C-alpha cells in the first residue's frame, strides 16, 4: 500500500524540494515501508522507556533485557544499518512484549505501595497491529512530523536533534555491550532521554539543555567503549598497516565490530585465508589481540561510500558488521554477509558468530592472484600512545616546533565539497600536527605528511569515531600540563558530520564547552536557521568555509 515517508536524519537528506527530507525513498536506499517501521520501533522503545522510568521511580531495578533491546533497536534505525522490513516487524512485536513486562513491574510496584498505577499515554499505551499494512497506518502517529504543524519547525528539529544524537549514543553502547561492557547508569539515562521525548517536549531552552544532557551520556558511553575495546583487545599502539593486497584467498570485514572480526580471525586461522579490514575497521590493526593473527593481512579500499566499487573489486566474501551499508550490487551481493544490527533483504545474515559460510565462500572465490606492490600507513595513536609522547608535544609547542594542532575527523560522505578536508590537511604547515579519527581520514591518510621540525609524525591516527574520547582526554591532559584550558590550546577542531554517531559526538563537544568548532560540510536539515544561529552564538559553532580561509583563521589565532 502507498504511504507517506519522511526522513531527514542524515547528511544525504534530499534538499531539492521546498522542505528538506527524503519523502519517497531515502537517498541511503531505505524504502518508505522500512522508514515507517523504523519510526514505529522507536515509538515502542519510547514506550518501554516510559514504563521503565515509572518503575524506577517505584524502586524497581533496571530490566536489563529490555534496556539491551532499546539500545539494539535504536542502533538498527541508524542511517545505513538495517534495510530489512521483515526484521523490523519482528522487533516491533518483541519490543511490545518487553514493554508489557516492564509495565507489569511498574504497576505491581505501585499496587504494593498502596496506590493505583499511573495511566501512561502515548508510546507507553501503543498496541502494534498484527499485519504490516495496519502497522504502516499506525506509523503516522510515530513519525518525527506527527505534530510538527502544531509545535513548529524549531521544536520539531530540536526533538530530532535529541533523538538522532541518542541513536548514536545507542550505537556506541551496543559496541561496548557485545563484549560484555555495559552500565546500568548509562542504560537508565538512555531510557530517561527517550521517556522525555515520549512526553512531547516543546520548550526550546529545555530541549537545548537536553541536547547537552545527551552529550554527557555519550561521554560516559565513549569512556565505557574505550574500556571495552582496550579491556578486550588490548591497548592500541602505533602500528604499520599494509594497504596493498597479498596473494591468496581473502575475506573483507567492514564496519565497527571488533568482536566479529576476532571470531572471523579465529575461524579462518590455519585455512590459508587472508583477512582484510575495510573502512572504520582499520584501527583493529593497532589492537594487540587482533594484530597477533598473522593472517590479518591489511586494510583494503577506502571509506564507506567507496564500498560499491571496493566490494565489487574484492575477490572474496564481504562481512558487514555495522553501519554503513549501501545497497549491495549484483556483482557481490551473493558473497555478502551481515551480522549484528545490519540487514538487507536477500543478504545472508549471521546471528551467532558462526562464520562457516564465510569460510566456504572464501575458499570458493578467486582471492588475489599475486602480491601487490607493498604500501603501508601508520595508525594506532590512541590515548595512551599519545600520552607517552605528551611531554614531547608540550615541549614542541613551547619551542615553536608545533605551532598548531588540527583535529580533522568525523564521518565521511558523498556530498560535494568534501575535498575540503583533503585540501585543509595538505595545506597545514610543517610546524603543525594533524590528529584524525573516523572514516573522514580516508580523505588524506594515505598521503605523505612528514614530520615536524622536532621529528614528531605530523599525522597521528587516533582511531574510530568513538575514539574522540581519547582525543578529548589527551587535549585535557595537554592543557593541564601547560596550565591552560582546552579552549586556550593552539588546537582547531574540524569535524565532518554524516550520520547519528557524529551527532552524538557533537553533543559531547557542546557538553564539554569546547568552542569555535568547525563542522561540515552542511548544517543538518533538522536544525533550523534560528536554532543554528542560537548554537553559533552560544557555543561558537561554525560551518566550514574554504580550507584556506579556515587555515588562515586557525593560524592567525596562534601567531
JSON list of C-alpha atoms in Angstrom, two decimals, residues 269-475:
[
{"chain": "A", "resi": 269, "resn": "UNK", "atom": "CA", "xyz": [43.24, -19.40, 11.30]},
{"chain": "A", "resi": 270, "resn": "UNK", "atom": "CA", "xyz": [45.22, -22.13, 9.56]},
{"chain": "A", "resi": 271, "resn": "UNK", "atom": "CA", "xyz": [42.96, -22.14, 6.47]},
{"chain": "A", "resi": 272, "resn": "UNK", "atom": "CA", "xyz": [45.26, -20.06, 4.27]},
{"chain": "A", "resi": 273, "resn": "UNK", "atom": "CA", "xyz": [42.61, -17.34, 4.04]},
{"chain": "A", "resi": 274, "resn": "UNK", "atom": "CA", "xyz": [43.80, -13.75, 4.46]},
{"chain": "A", "resi": 275, "resn": "UNK", "atom": "CA", "xyz": [41.56, -11.32, 6.36]},
{"chain": "A", "resi": 276, "resn": "UNK", "atom": "CA", "xyz": [41.37, -7.64, 5.38]},
{"chain": "A", "resi": 277, "resn": "UNK", "atom": "CA", "xyz": [39.69, -4.71, 7.07]},
{"chain": "A", "resi": 278, "resn": "UNK", "atom": "CA", "xyz": [37.68, -2.02, 5.34]},
{"chain": "A", "resi": 279, "resn": "UNK", "atom": "CA", "xyz": [36.51, 1.45, 6.35]},
{"chain": "A", "resi": 280, "resn": "UNK", "atom": "CA", "xyz": [36.16, 2.04, 10.09]},
{"chain": "A", "resi": 281, "resn": "UNK", "atom": "CA", "xyz": [37.64, -1.39, 10.81]},
{"chain": "A", "resi": 282, "resn": "UNK", "atom": "CA", "xyz": [41.13, -0.01, 10.02]},
{"chain": "A", "resi": 283, "resn": "UNK", "atom": "CA", "xyz": [42.02, 0.71, 13.72]},
{"chain": "A", "resi": 284, "resn": "UNK", "atom": "CA", "xyz": [41.69, -3.02, 14.50]},
{"chain": "A", "resi": 285, "resn": "UNK", "atom": "CA", "xyz": [45.30, -3.49, 13.35]},
{"chain": "A", "resi": 286, "resn": "UNK", "atom": "CA", "xyz": [46.58, -1.45, 16.31]},
{"chain": "A", "resi": 287, "resn": "UNK", "atom": "CA", "xyz": [44.96, -3.71, 18.95]},
{"chain": "A", "resi": 288, "resn": "UNK", "atom": "CA", "xyz": [47.37, -6.49, 20.10]},
{"chain": "A", "resi": 289, "resn": "UNK", "atom": "CA", "xyz": [44.71, -9.21, 20.47]},
{"chain": "A", "resi": 290, "resn": "UNK", "atom": "CA", "xyz": [43.67, -8.70, 16.85]},
{"chain": "A", "resi": 291, "resn": "UNK", "atom": "CA", "xyz": [47.03, -7.88, 15.31]},
{"chain": "A", "resi": 292, "resn": "UNK", "atom": "CA", "xyz": [48.64, -11.04, 16.71]},
{"chain": "A", "resi": 293, "resn": "UNK", "atom": "CA", "xyz": [46.90, -13.04, 13.97]},
{"chain": "A", "resi": 294, "resn": "UNK", "atom": "CA", "xyz": [49.38, -13.24, 11.11]},
{"chain": "A", "resi": 295, "resn": "UNK", "atom": "CA", "xyz": [46.62, -13.61, 8.54]},
{"chain": "A", "resi": 296, "resn": "UNK", "atom": "CA", "xyz": [45.19, -10.18, 9.41]},
{"chain": "A", "resi": 297, "resn": "UNK", "atom": "CA", "xyz": [46.75, -9.11, 6.15]},
{"chain": "A", "resi": 298, "resn": "UNK", "atom": "CA", "xyz": [45.97, -5.41, 5.82]},
{"chain": "A", "resi": 299, "resn": "UNK", "atom": "CA", "xyz": [43.38, -2.76, 5.03]},
{"chain": "A", "resi": 300, "resn": "UNK", "atom": "CA", "xyz": [41.61, -2.70, 1.68]},
{"chain": "A", "resi": 301, "resn": "UNK", "atom": "CA", "xyz": [39.82, 0.17, -0.03]},
{"chain": "A", "resi": 302, "resn": "UNK", "atom": "CA", "xyz": [38.56, 3.47, 1.32]},
{"chain": "A", "resi": 303, "resn": "UNK", "atom": "CA", "xyz": [35.72, 4.87, 3.38]},
{"chain": "A", "resi": 304, "resn": "UNK", "atom": "CA", "xyz": [32.17, 3.51, 3.47]},
{"chain": "A", "resi": 305, "resn": "UNK", "atom": "CA", "xyz": [30.95, 5.49, 0.44]},
{"chain": "A", "resi": 306, "resn": "UNK", "atom": "CA", "xyz": [33.53, 3.70, -1.72]},
{"chain": "A", "resi": 307, "resn": "UNK", "atom": "CA", "xyz": [32.22, 0.27, -0.82]},
{"chain": "A", "resi": 308, "resn": "UNK", "atom": "CA", "xyz": [30.33, -0.46, -4.02]},
{"chain": "A", "resi": 309, "resn": "UNK", "atom": "CA", "xyz": [33.49, -0.17, -6.11]},
{"chain": "A", "resi": 310, "resn": "UNK", "atom": "CA", "xyz": [35.68, -1.67, -3.35]},
{"chain": "A", "resi": 311, "resn": "UNK", "atom": "CA", "xyz": [33.40, -4.64, -2.74]},
{"chain": "A", "resi": 312, "resn": "UNK", "atom": "CA", "xyz": [32.86, -5.31, -6.45]},
{"chain": "A", "resi": 313, "resn": "UNK", "atom": "CA", "xyz": [36.64, -5.46, -6.98]},
{"chain": "A", "resi": 314, "resn": "UNK", "atom": "CA", "xyz": [37.39, -7.55, -3.88]},
{"chain": "A", "resi": 315, "resn": "UNK", "atom": "CA", "xyz": [37.91, -11.24, -4.86]},
{"chain": "A", "resi": 316, "resn": "UNK", "atom": "CA", "xyz": [36.22, -12.82, -1.84]},
{"chain": "A", "resi": 317, "resn": "UNK", "atom": "CA", "xyz": [33.30, -12.61, 0.60]},
{"chain": "A", "resi": 318, "resn": "UNK", "atom": "CA", "xyz": [32.45, -9.42, 2.49]},
{"chain": "A", "resi": 319, "resn": "UNK", "atom": "CA", "xyz": [31.16, -9.28, 6.08]},
{"chain": "A", "resi": 320, "resn": "UNK", "atom": "CA", "xyz": [29.30, -6.12, 7.12]},
{"chain": "A", "resi": 321, "resn": "UNK", "atom": "CA", "xyz": [29.29, -5.79, 10.94]},
{"chain": "A", "resi": 322, "resn": "UNK", "atom": "CA", "xyz": [27.64, -2.39, 11.46]},
{"chain": "A", "resi": 323, "resn": "UNK", "atom": "CA", "xyz": [26.99, 0.88, 9.67]},
{"chain": "A", "resi": 324, "resn": "UNK", "atom": "CA", "xyz": [27.43, 1.97, 6.94]},
{"chain": "A", "resi": 325, "resn": "UNK", "atom": "CA", "xyz": [25.86, -0.41, 4.41]},
{"chain": "A", "resi": 326, "resn": "UNK", "atom": "CA", "xyz": [24.99, 0.68, 0.87]},
{"chain": "A", "resi": 327, "resn": "UNK", "atom": "CA", "xyz": [22.69, -1.38, -1.35]},
{"chain": "A", "resi": 328, "resn": "UNK", "atom": "CA", "xyz": [24.76, -4.42, -2.40]},
{"chain": "A", "resi": 329, "resn": "UNK", "atom": "CA", "xyz": [25.31, -4.58, -6.15]},
{"chain": "A", "resi": 330, "resn": "UNK", "atom": "CA", "xyz": [24.66, -7.82, -8.09]},
{"chain": "A", "resi": 331, "resn": "UNK", "atom": "CA", "xyz": [28.43, -8.11, -8.62]},
{"chain": "A", "resi": 332, "resn": "UNK", "atom": "CA", "xyz": [28.93, -9.01, -4.96]},
{"chain": "A", "resi": 333, "resn": "UNK", "atom": "CA", "xyz": [25.52, -9.40, -3.28]},
{"chain": "A", "resi": 334, "resn": "UNK", "atom": "CA", "xyz": [25.70, -13.21, -3.27]},
{"chain": "A", "resi": 335, "resn": "UNK", "atom": "CA", "xyz": [29.04, -13.11, -1.40]},
{"chain": "A", "resi": 336, "resn": "UNK", "atom": "CA", "xyz": [27.95, -10.51, 1.15]},
{"chain": "A", "resi": 337, "resn": "UNK", "atom": "CA", "xyz": [27.05, -11.36, 4.76]},
{"chain": "A", "resi": 338, "resn": "UNK", "atom": "CA", "xyz": [25.62, -9.17, 7.53]},
{"chain": "A", "resi": 339, "resn": "UNK", "atom": "CA", "xyz": [25.88, -9.50, 11.30]},
{"chain": "A", "resi": 340, "resn": "UNK", "atom": "CA", "xyz": [24.53, -7.80, 14.41]},
{"chain": "A", "resi": 341, "resn": "UNK", "atom": "CA", "xyz": [22.04, -5.00, 13.71]},
{"chain": "A", "resi": 342, "resn": "UNK", "atom": "CA", "xyz": [22.83, -4.91, 9.97]},
{"chain": "A", "resi": 343, "resn": "UNK", "atom": "CA", "xyz": [20.42, -6.19, 7.34]},
{"chain": "A", "resi": 344, "resn": "UNK", "atom": "CA", "xyz": [19.48, -6.07, 3.68]},
{"chain": "A", "resi": 345, "resn": "UNK", "atom": "CA", "xyz": [16.71, -8.15, 2.04]},
{"chain": "A", "resi": 346, "resn": "UNK", "atom": "CA", "xyz": [18.14, -11.21, 0.35]},
{"chain": "A", "resi": 347, "resn": "UNK", "atom": "CA", "xyz": [21.57, -10.94, 2.00]},
{"chain": "A", "resi": 348, "resn": "UNK", "atom": "CA", "xyz": [22.62, -13.77, 4.32]},
{"chain": "A", "resi": 349, "resn": "UNK", "atom": "CA", "xyz": [22.61, -12.78, 7.99]},
{"chain": "A", "resi": 350, "resn": "UNK", "atom": "CA", "xyz": [24.85, -14.36, 10.64]},
{"chain": "A", "resi": 351, "resn": "UNK", "atom": "CA", "xyz": [23.41, -14.06, 14.11]},
{"chain": "A", "resi": 352, "resn": "UNK", "atom": "CA", "xyz": [25.53, -16.43, 16.19]},
{"chain": "A", "resi": 353, "resn": "UNK", "atom": "CA", "xyz": [29.19, -15.81, 15.28]},
{"chain": "A", "resi": 354, "resn": "UNK", "atom": "CA", "xyz": [29.18, -18.89, 13.07]},
{"chain": "A", "resi": 355, "resn": "UNK", "atom": "CA", "xyz": [31.24, -17.88, 10.06]},
{"chain": "A", "resi": 356, "resn": "UNK", "atom": "CA", "xyz": [31.50, -21.29, 8.38]},
{"chain": "A", "resi": 357, "resn": "UNK", "atom": "CA", "xyz": [29.58, -19.94, 5.39]},
{"chain": "A", "resi": 358, "resn": "UNK", "atom": "CA", "xyz": [32.08, -17.10, 5.07]},
{"chain": "A", "resi": 359, "resn": "UNK", "atom": "CA", "xyz": [34.97, -19.57, 5.12]},
{"chain": "A", "resi": 360, "resn": "UNK", "atom": "CA", "xyz": [33.30, -21.67, 2.42]},
{"chain": "A", "resi": 361, "resn": "UNK", "atom": "CA", "xyz": [32.68, -18.57, 0.31]},
{"chain": "A", "resi": 362, "resn": "UNK", "atom": "CA", "xyz": [36.32, -17.52, 0.65]},
{"chain": "A", "resi": 363, "resn": "UNK", "atom": "CA", "xyz": [37.54, -20.92, -0.48]},
{"chain": "A", "resi": 364, "resn": "UNK", "atom": "CA", "xyz": [35.17, -20.81, -3.45]},
{"chain": "A", "resi": 365, "resn": "UNK", "atom": "CA", "xyz": [36.20, -17.36, -4.71]},
{"chain": "A", "resi": 366, "resn": "UNK", "atom": "CA", "xyz": [39.42, -16.46, -6.57]},
{"chain": "A", "resi": 367, "resn": "UNK", "atom": "CA", "xyz": [41.34, -14.43, -4.00]},
{"chain": "A", "resi": 368, "resn": "UNK", "atom": "CA", "xyz": [44.24, -12.23, -5.04]},
{"chain": "A", "resi": 369, "resn": "UNK", "atom": "CA", "xyz": [46.40, -13.81, -7.77]},
{"chain": "A", "resi": 370, "resn": "UNK", "atom": "CA", "xyz": [49.63, -12.06, -6.75]},
{"chain": "A", "resi": 371, "resn": "UNK", "atom": "CA", "xyz": [51.17, -9.71, -4.20]},
{"chain": "A", "resi": 372, "resn": "UNK", "atom": "CA", "xyz": [50.61, -6.04, -4.95]},
{"chain": "A", "resi": 373, "resn": "UNK", "atom": "CA", "xyz": [53.48, -3.51, -4.61]},
{"chain": "A", "resi": 374, "resn": "UNK", "atom": "CA", "xyz": [53.77, -3.01, -0.88]},
{"chain": "A", "resi": 375, "resn": "UNK", "atom": "CA", "xyz": [52.44, 0.19, 0.65]},
{"chain": "A", "resi": 376, "resn": "UNK", "atom": "CA", "xyz": [51.93, 0.95, 4.36]},
{"chain": "A", "resi": 377, "resn": "UNK", "atom": "CA", "xyz": [50.38, 3.59, 6.57]},
{"chain": "A", "resi": 378, "resn": "UNK", "atom": "CA", "xyz": [50.82, 4.10, 10.32]},
{"chain": "A", "resi": 379, "resn": "UNK", "atom": "CA", "xyz": [47.91, 4.06, 12.76]},
{"chain": "A", "resi": 380, "resn": "UNK", "atom": "CA", "xyz": [47.39, 3.44, 16.47]},
{"chain": "A", "resi": 381, "resn": "UNK", "atom": "CA", "xyz": [47.97, 6.78, 18.19]},
{"chain": "A", "resi": 382, "resn": "UNK", "atom": "CA", "xyz": [45.32, 6.20, 20.82]},
{"chain": "A", "resi": 383, "resn": "UNK", "atom": "CA", "xyz": [45.19, 7.99, 24.14]},
{"chain": "A", "resi": 384, "resn": "UNK", "atom": "CA", "xyz": [47.94, 6.02, 25.85]},
{"chain": "A", "resi": 385, "resn": "UNK", "atom": "CA", "xyz": [50.28, 6.22, 22.86]},
{"chain": "A", "resi": 386, "resn": "UNK", "atom": "CA", "xyz": [49.76, 9.98, 22.62]},
{"chain": "A", "resi": 387, "resn": "UNK", "atom": "CA", "xyz": [50.28, 10.48, 26.34]},
{"chain": "A", "resi": 388, "resn": "UNK", "atom": "CA", "xyz": [53.59, 8.62, 26.07]},
{"chain": "A", "resi": 389, "resn": "UNK", "atom": "CA", "xyz": [54.79, 11.41, 23.78]},
{"chain": "A", "resi": 390, "resn": "UNK", "atom": "CA", "xyz": [52.82, 14.08, 25.66]},
{"chain": "A", "resi": 391, "resn": "UNK", "atom": "CA", "xyz": [55.95, 15.72, 27.09]},
{"chain": "A", "resi": 392, "resn": "UNK", "atom": "CA", "xyz": [57.43, 15.86, 23.59]},
{"chain": "A", "resi": 393, "resn": "UNK", "atom": "CA", "xyz": [54.27, 17.53, 22.28]},
{"chain": "A", "resi": 394, "resn": "UNK", "atom": "CA", "xyz": [54.25, 20.09, 25.10]},
{"chain": "A", "resi": 395, "resn": "UNK", "atom": "CA", "xyz": [57.94, 20.79, 24.52]},
{"chain": "A", "resi": 396, "resn": "UNK", "atom": "CA", "xyz": [57.38, 21.17, 20.79]},
{"chain": "A", "resi": 397, "resn": "UNK", "atom": "CA", "xyz": [54.52, 23.61, 21.36]},
{"chain": "A", "resi": 398, "resn": "UNK", "atom": "CA", "xyz": [56.64, 25.61, 23.79]},
{"chain": "A", "resi": 399, "resn": "UNK", "atom": "CA", "xyz": [59.62, 25.71, 21.41]},
{"chain": "A", "resi": 400, "resn": "UNK", "atom": "CA", "xyz": [57.55, 26.52, 18.35]},
{"chain": "A", "resi": 401, "resn": "UNK", "atom": "CA", "xyz": [58.23, 23.21, 16.57]},
{"chain": "A", "resi": 402, "resn": "UNK", "atom": "CA", "xyz": [54.45, 22.70, 16.81]},
{"chain": "A", "resi": 403, "resn": "UNK", "atom": "CA", "xyz": [52.68, 25.93, 16.00]},
{"chain": "A", "resi": 404, "resn": "UNK", "atom": "CA", "xyz": [49.19, 24.47, 15.84]},
{"chain": "A", "resi": 405, "resn": "UNK", "atom": "CA", "xyz": [47.27, 21.21, 16.18]},
{"chain": "A", "resi": 406, "resn": "UNK", "atom": "CA", "xyz": [44.35, 20.27, 13.96]},
{"chain": "A", "resi": 407, "resn": "UNK", "atom": "CA", "xyz": [41.83, 17.59, 14.84]},
{"chain": "A", "resi": 408, "resn": "UNK", "atom": "CA", "xyz": [40.33, 16.70, 11.46]},
{"chain": "A", "resi": 409, "resn": "UNK", "atom": "CA", "xyz": [37.88, 13.83, 11.68]},
{"chain": "A", "resi": 410, "resn": "UNK", "atom": "CA", "xyz": [34.36, 12.53, 11.73]},
{"chain": "A", "resi": 411, "resn": "UNK", "atom": "CA", "xyz": [32.10, 10.72, 9.28]},
{"chain": "A", "resi": 412, "resn": "UNK", "atom": "CA", "xyz": [32.88, 10.85, 5.59]},
{"chain": "A", "resi": 413, "resn": "UNK", "atom": "CA", "xyz": [30.16, 11.05, 2.97]},
{"chain": "A", "resi": 414, "resn": "UNK", "atom": "CA", "xyz": [29.23, 11.60, -0.64]},
{"chain": "A", "resi": 415, "resn": "UNK", "atom": "CA", "xyz": [28.22, 15.27, -0.62]},
{"chain": "A", "resi": 416, "resn": "UNK", "atom": "CA", "xyz": [30.14, 17.68, -2.87]},
{"chain": "A", "resi": 417, "resn": "UNK", "atom": "CA", "xyz": [32.76, 19.77, -1.12]},
{"chain": "A", "resi": 418, "resn": "UNK", "atom": "CA", "xyz": [34.38, 17.07, 0.99]},
{"chain": "A", "resi": 419, "resn": "UNK", "atom": "CA", "xyz": [37.67, 17.64, -0.83]},
{"chain": "A", "resi": 420, "resn": "UNK", "atom": "CA", "xyz": [37.81, 20.50, 1.70]},
{"chain": "A", "resi": 421, "resn": "UNK", "atom": "CA", "xyz": [39.25, 18.07, 4.24]},
{"chain": "A", "resi": 422, "resn": "UNK", "atom": "CA", "xyz": [41.96, 16.90, 1.85]},
{"chain": "A", "resi": 423, "resn": "UNK", "atom": "CA", "xyz": [42.91, 20.47, 0.99]},
{"chain": "A", "resi": 424, "resn": "UNK", "atom": "CA", "xyz": [42.94, 21.51, 4.65]},
{"chain": "A", "resi": 425, "resn": "UNK", "atom": "CA", "xyz": [45.14, 18.58, 5.71]},
{"chain": "A", "resi": 426, "resn": "UNK", "atom": "CA", "xyz": [47.62, 19.01, 2.88]},
{"chain": "A", "resi": 427, "resn": "UNK", "atom": "CA", "xyz": [47.83, 22.77, 3.42]},
{"chain": "A", "resi": 428, "resn": "UNK", "atom": "CA", "xyz": [48.73, 22.64, 7.11]},
{"chain": "A", "resi": 429, "resn": "UNK", "atom": "CA", "xyz": [52.28, 23.85, 7.75]},
{"chain": "A", "resi": 430, "resn": "UNK", "atom": "CA", "xyz": [55.24, 21.70, 8.75]},
{"chain": "A", "resi": 431, "resn": "UNK", "atom": "CA", "xyz": [55.05, 23.22, 12.24]},
{"chain": "A", "resi": 432, "resn": "UNK", "atom": "CA", "xyz": [51.72, 21.53, 12.93]},
{"chain": "A", "resi": 433, "resn": "UNK", "atom": "CA", "xyz": [50.28, 18.10, 13.63]},
{"chain": "A", "resi": 434, "resn": "UNK", "atom": "CA", "xyz": [47.02, 16.53, 12.48]},
{"chain": "A", "resi": 435, "resn": "UNK", "atom": "CA", "xyz": [45.03, 14.29, 14.80]},
{"chain": "A", "resi": 436, "resn": "UNK", "atom": "CA", "xyz": [42.48, 12.29, 12.85]},
{"chain": "A", "resi": 437, "resn": "UNK", "atom": "CA", "xyz": [39.74, 9.81, 13.63]},
{"chain": "A", "resi": 438, "resn": "UNK", "atom": "CA", "xyz": [36.68, 8.39, 11.93]},
{"chain": "A", "resi": 439, "resn": "UNK", "atom": "CA", "xyz": [36.41, 7.44, 8.26]},
{"chain": "A", "resi": 440, "resn": "UNK", "atom": "CA", "xyz": [36.91, 11.07, 7.19]},
{"chain": "A", "resi": 441, "resn": "UNK", "atom": "CA", "xyz": [40.65, 10.27, 7.48]},
{"chain": "A", "resi": 442, "resn": "UNK", "atom": "CA", "xyz": [40.47, 8.41, 4.16]},
{"chain": "A", "resi": 443, "resn": "UNK", "atom": "CA", "xyz": [40.47, 11.83, 2.51]},
{"chain": "A", "resi": 444, "resn": "UNK", "atom": "CA", "xyz": [44.16, 12.20, 3.39]},
{"chain": "A", "resi": 445, "resn": "UNK", "atom": "CA", "xyz": [45.54, 9.26, 5.40]},
{"chain": "A", "resi": 446, "resn": "UNK", "atom": "CA", "xyz": [47.45, 7.69, 2.50]},
{"chain": "A", "resi": 447, "resn": "UNK", "atom": "CA", "xyz": [49.23, 10.93, 1.62]},
{"chain": "A", "resi": 448, "resn": "UNK", "atom": "CA", "xyz": [52.71, 11.82, 2.85]},
{"chain": "A", "resi": 449, "resn": "UNK", "atom": "CA", "xyz": [52.68, 14.39, 5.66]},
{"chain": "A", "resi": 450, "resn": "UNK", "atom": "CA", "xyz": [56.23, 14.03, 7.00]},
{"chain": "A", "resi": 451, "resn": "UNK", "atom": "CA", "xyz": [57.38, 15.10, 10.46]},
{"chain": "A", "resi": 452, "resn": "UNK", "atom": "CA", "xyz": [57.54, 18.30, 12.47]},
{"chain": "A", "resi": 453, "resn": "UNK", "atom": "CA", "xyz": [60.90, 20.13, 12.76]},
{"chain": "A", "resi": 454, "resn": "UNK", "atom": "CA", "xyz": [61.39, 18.23, 16.02]},
{"chain": "A", "resi": 455, "resn": "UNK", "atom": "CA", "xyz": [60.80, 14.86, 14.37]},
{"chain": "A", "resi": 456, "resn": "UNK", "atom": "CA", "xyz": [57.25, 14.02, 15.54]},
{"chain": "A", "resi": 457, "resn": "UNK", "atom": "CA", "xyz": [54.92, 12.44, 12.95]},
{"chain": "A", "resi": 458, "resn": "UNK", "atom": "CA", "xyz": [52.63, 15.11, 11.54]},
{"chain": "A", "resi": 459, "resn": "UNK", "atom": "CA", "xyz": [49.69, 12.74, 11.02]},
{"chain": "A", "resi": 460, "resn": "UNK", "atom": "CA", "xyz": [48.52, 10.92, 14.15]},
{"chain": "A", "resi": 461, "resn": "UNK", "atom": "CA", "xyz": [45.68, 8.46, 13.51]},
{"chain": "A", "resi": 462, "resn": "UNK", "atom": "CA", "xyz": [43.71, 8.22, 16.76]},
{"chain": "A", "resi": 463, "resn": "UNK", "atom": "CA", "xyz": [41.23, 5.56, 15.59]},
{"chain": "A", "resi": 464, "resn": "UNK", "atom": "CA", "xyz": [37.48, 5.23, 15.04]},
{"chain": "A", "resi": 465, "resn": "UNK", "atom": "CA", "xyz": [34.89, 7.97, 15.53]},
{"chain": "A", "resi": 466, "resn": "UNK", "atom": "CA", "xyz": [34.27, 6.79, 19.10]},
{"chain": "A", "resi": 467, "resn": "UNK", "atom": "CA", "xyz": [37.95, 7.41, 19.84]},
{"chain": "A", "resi": 468, "resn": "UNK", "atom": "CA", "xyz": [37.02, 11.07, 20.09]},
{"chain": "A", "resi": 469, "resn": "UNK", "atom": "CA", "xyz": [37.06, 10.22, 23.80]},
{"chain": "A", "resi": 470, "resn": "UNK", "atom": "CA", "xyz": [40.80, 9.56, 23.57]},
{"chain": "A", "resi": 471, "resn": "UNK", "atom": "CA", "xyz": [41.40, 12.81, 21.71]},
{"chain": "A", "resi": 472, "resn": "UNK", "atom": "CA", "xyz": [39.40, 14.78, 24.29]},
{"chain": "A", "resi": 473, "resn": "UNK", "atom": "CA", "xyz": [41.30, 13.26, 27.20]},
{"chain": "A", "resi": 474, "resn": "UNK", "atom": "CA", "xyz": [44.64, 13.92, 25.52]},
{"chain": "A", "resi": 475, "resn": "UNK", "atom": "CA", "xyz": [43.67, 17.56, 24.93]}
]
